[in-house]
Amino acid sequence: FARLLTTDAERESLCEASALLTAYCTGLPCFAYRPNALEASVLVVESTKNSNGMDSLLSSAGIMRVLVWLLAPVAAESAKFPVCIVSNPREAESFLDRLEEFAAKDPSLADEIFWTGNQQERKDLLKWAYTEADLLLRENRKILQEVTERLTGGAATVGDCIAVLEEW
């Protein structure tokens, strides 16, 4: 119920800044402020097509990078607030579900979906990604704060945020 009535520009900006910072630091070719499972799964599957010129994210390392990106807003919000209102911790699980669905339709993708049928492996993967997101954000706390402040102001462009990340 609180999600329907609460507007907290600082909290929203913190989640958006954490997603942007994480995508940038992990080298993901996407800078969505609000990552979601659908966008993440399409990004991974599209990266497997040779015609797009990017490295495939359908690998253990690629999938883990995307999971860290999906969980960054959760880690940032959890570190500062007792309850997640803006971020959604279920996005990472939904991403894994979507990849399993893709693999069921295309057996060539199944080799990289190593957690299928192993709930403990899946839980460990999600815990690891959350921990990595939390660590990345804590190590870049000052930059995260500066990007958050710029986004909270409402006038920042993606270019302004990248300038902060590049320390210009």
PDB file of C-alpha atoms in Angstrom, residues 11-105:
ATOM      1  CA  ARG A  11      14.825   7.341  -2.382  1.00  0.00           C
ATOM      2  CA  GLU A  12      13.901   7.063  -6.063  1.00  0.00           C
ATOM      3  CA  SER A  13      17.047   8.940  -7.065  1.00  0.00           C
ATOM      4  CA  LEU A  14      19.194   6.675  -4.877  1.00  0.00           C
ATOM      5  CA  CYS A  15      17.799   3.574  -6.598  1.00  0.00           C
ATOM      6  CA  GLU A  16      18.205   5.103 -10.045  1.00  0.00           C
ATOM      7  CA  ALA A  17      21.758   6.259  -9.296  1.00  0.00           C
ATOM      8  CA  SER A  18      22.721   2.808  -8.015  1.00  0.00           C
ATOM      9  CA  ALA A  19      21.451   1.152 -11.208  1.00  0.00           C
ATOM     10  CA  LEU A  20      23.298   3.651 -13.399  1.00  0.00           C
ATOM     11  CA  LEU A  21      26.535   3.354 -11.424  1.00  0.00           C
ATOM     12  CA  THR A  22      26.403  -0.441 -11.441  1.00  0.00           C
ATOM     13  CA  ALA A  23      25.672  -0.697 -15.165  1.00  0.00           C
ATOM     14  CA  TYR A  24      28.541   1.659 -15.846  1.00  0.00           C
ATOM     15  CA  CYS A  25      31.019  -0.097 -13.532  1.00  0.00           C
ATOM     16  CA  THR A  26      30.170  -3.588 -14.786  1.00  0.00           C
ATOM     17  CA  GLY A  27      30.338  -2.579 -18.447  1.00  0.00           C
ATOM     18  CA  LEU A  28      26.731  -3.328 -19.296  1.00  0.00           C
ATOM     19  CA  PRO A  29      25.571  -1.695 -22.523  1.00  0.00           C
ATOM     20  CA  CYS A  30      22.427  -0.415 -20.853  1.00  0.00           C
ATOM     21  CA  PHE A  31      21.962   2.500 -18.514  1.00  0.00           C
ATOM     22  CA  ALA A  32      18.343   2.096 -17.501  1.00  0.00           C
ATOM     23  CA  TYR A  33      17.633   3.887 -14.260  1.00  0.00           C
ATOM     24  CA  ARG A  34      15.083   1.258 -13.307  1.00  0.00           C
ATOM     25  CA  PRO A  35      16.277  -2.176 -14.361  1.00  0.00           C
ATOM     26  CA  ASN A  36      13.706  -4.921 -14.703  1.00  0.00           C
ATOM     27  CA  ALA A  37      13.666  -8.625 -15.499  1.00  0.00           C
ATOM     28  CA  LEU A  38      12.186  -8.249 -18.972  1.00  0.00           C
ATOM     29  CA  GLU A  39      14.711  -5.660 -20.097  1.00  0.00           C
ATOM     30  CA  ALA A  40      17.557  -7.677 -18.568  1.00  0.00           C
ATOM     31  CA  SER A  41      16.554 -10.947 -20.217  1.00  0.00           C
ATOM     32  CA  VAL A  42      16.094  -9.293 -23.617  1.00  0.00           C
ATOM     33  CA  LEU A  43      19.508  -7.650 -23.201  1.00  0.00           C
ATOM     34  CA  VAL A  44      21.133 -11.027 -22.510  1.00  0.00           C
ATOM     35  CA  VAL A  45      19.412 -12.852 -25.368  1.00  0.00           C
ATOM     36  CA  GLU A  46      20.012 -10.004 -27.841  1.00  0.00           C
ATOM     37  CA  SER A  47      23.691  -9.995 -26.903  1.00  0.00           C
ATOM     38  CA  THR A  48      23.991 -13.516 -28.329  1.00  0.00           C
ATOM     39  CA  LYS A  49      23.234 -12.283 -31.844  1.00  0.00           C
ATOM     40  CA  ASN A  50      26.464 -11.696 -33.741  1.00  0.00           C
ATOM     41  CA  SER A  51      25.067  -8.805 -35.749  1.00  0.00           C
ATOM     42  CA  ASN A  52      24.827  -6.401 -32.813  1.00  0.00           C
ATOM     43  CA  GLY A  53      28.572  -6.058 -32.191  1.00  0.00           C
ATOM     44  CA  MET A  54      28.535  -6.624 -28.451  1.00  0.00           C
ATOM     45  CA  ASP A  55      29.970  -9.403 -26.332  1.00  0.00           C
ATOM     46  CA  SER A  56      27.525 -12.082 -25.300  1.00  0.00           C
ATOM     47  CA  LEU A  57      26.089 -11.714 -21.830  1.00  0.00           C
ATOM     48  CA  LEU A  58      24.875 -15.301 -21.982  1.00  0.00           C
ATOM     49  CA  SER A  59      27.743 -16.640 -19.909  1.00  0.00           C
ATOM     50  CA  SER A  60      28.254 -17.156 -16.206  1.00  0.00           C
ATOM     51  CA  ALA A  61      30.099 -13.839 -15.941  1.00  0.00           C
ATOM     52  CA  GLY A  62      27.547 -11.981 -18.067  1.00  0.00           C
ATOM     53  CA  ILE A  63      24.557 -13.320 -16.167  1.00  0.00           C
ATOM     54  CA  MET A  64      26.198 -12.412 -12.869  1.00  0.00           C
ATOM     55  CA  ARG A  65      26.884  -8.864 -14.081  1.00  0.00           C
ATOM     56  CA  VAL A  66      23.225  -8.485 -14.975  1.00  0.00           C
ATOM     57  CA  LEU A  67      22.133  -9.895 -11.610  1.00  0.00           C
ATOM     58  CA  VAL A  68      24.357  -7.405  -9.787  1.00  0.00           C
ATOM     59  CA  TRP A  69      22.768  -4.611 -11.846  1.00  0.00           C
ATOM     60  CA  LEU A  70      19.255  -5.823 -11.032  1.00  0.00           C
ATOM     61  CA  LEU A  71      20.019  -6.029  -7.317  1.00  0.00           C
ATOM     62  CA  ALA A  72      21.909  -2.732  -7.003  1.00  0.00           C
ATOM     63  CA  PRO A  73      18.781  -0.645  -6.307  1.00  0.00           C
ATOM     64  CA  VAL A  74      17.741  -3.181  -3.654  1.00  0.00           C
ATOM     65  CA  ALA A  75      21.167  -3.061  -2.012  1.00  0.00           C
ATOM     66  CA  ALA A  76      21.233   0.743  -2.053  1.00  0.00           C
ATOM     67  CA  GLU A  77      17.738   1.119  -0.654  1.00  0.00           C
ATOM     68  CA  SER A  78      18.249  -1.600   1.957  1.00  0.00           C
ATOM     69  CA  ALA A  79      21.449   0.036   3.177  1.00  0.00           C
ATOM     70  CA  LYS A  80      19.667   3.301   3.878  1.00  0.00           C
ATOM     71  CA  PHE A  81      16.070   2.352   4.665  1.00  0.00           C
ATOM     72  CA  PRO A  82      14.508  -0.493   6.666  1.00  0.00           C
ATOM     73  CA  VAL A  83      11.988  -1.404   3.930  1.00  0.00           C
ATOM     74  CA  CYS A  84      12.299  -1.431   0.143  1.00  0.00           C
ATOM     75  CA  ILE A  85       9.579   0.695  -1.406  1.00  0.00           C
ATOM     76  CA  VAL A  86      11.073   1.804  -4.734  1.00  0.00           C
ATOM     77  CA  SER A  87      13.261  -1.168  -5.625  1.00  0.00           C
ATOM     78  CA  ASN A  88      11.961  -4.675  -6.239  1.00  0.00           C
ATOM     79  CA  PRO A  89      14.023  -7.602  -4.949  1.00  0.00           C
ATOM     80  CA  ARG A  90      11.983 -10.021  -7.086  1.00  0.00           C
ATOM     81  CA  GLU A  91      13.327  -8.649 -10.383  1.00  0.00           C
ATOM     82  CA  ALA A  92      16.489 -10.780 -10.133  1.00  0.00           C
ATOM     83  CA  GLU A  93      14.499 -13.978  -9.566  1.00  0.00           C
ATOM     84  CA  SER A  94      12.186 -13.087 -12.433  1.00  0.00           C
ATOM     85  CA  PHE A  95      15.242 -12.593 -14.636  1.00  0.00           C
ATOM     86  CA  LEU A  96      16.450 -16.114 -13.826  1.00  0.00           C
ATOM     87  CA  ASP A  97      12.940 -17.457 -14.510  1.00  0.00           C
ATOM     88  CA  ARG A  98      12.879 -15.750 -17.916  1.00  0.00           C
ATOM     89  CA  LEU A  99      16.277 -17.154 -18.861  1.00  0.00           C
ATOM     90  CA  GLU A 100      15.051 -20.636 -17.931  1.00  0.00           C
ATOM     91  CA  GLU A 101      12.023 -20.090 -20.185  1.00  0.00           C
ATOM     92  CA  PHE A 102      14.266 -19.003 -23.069  1.00  0.00           C
ATOM     93  CA  ALA A 103      16.491 -22.056 -22.524  1.00  0.00           C
ATOM     94  CA  ALA A 104      13.467 -24.367 -22.585  1.00  0.00           C
ATOM     95  CA  LYS A 105      12.585 -23.006 -26.042  1.00  0.00           C
TER      96      LYS A 105
END
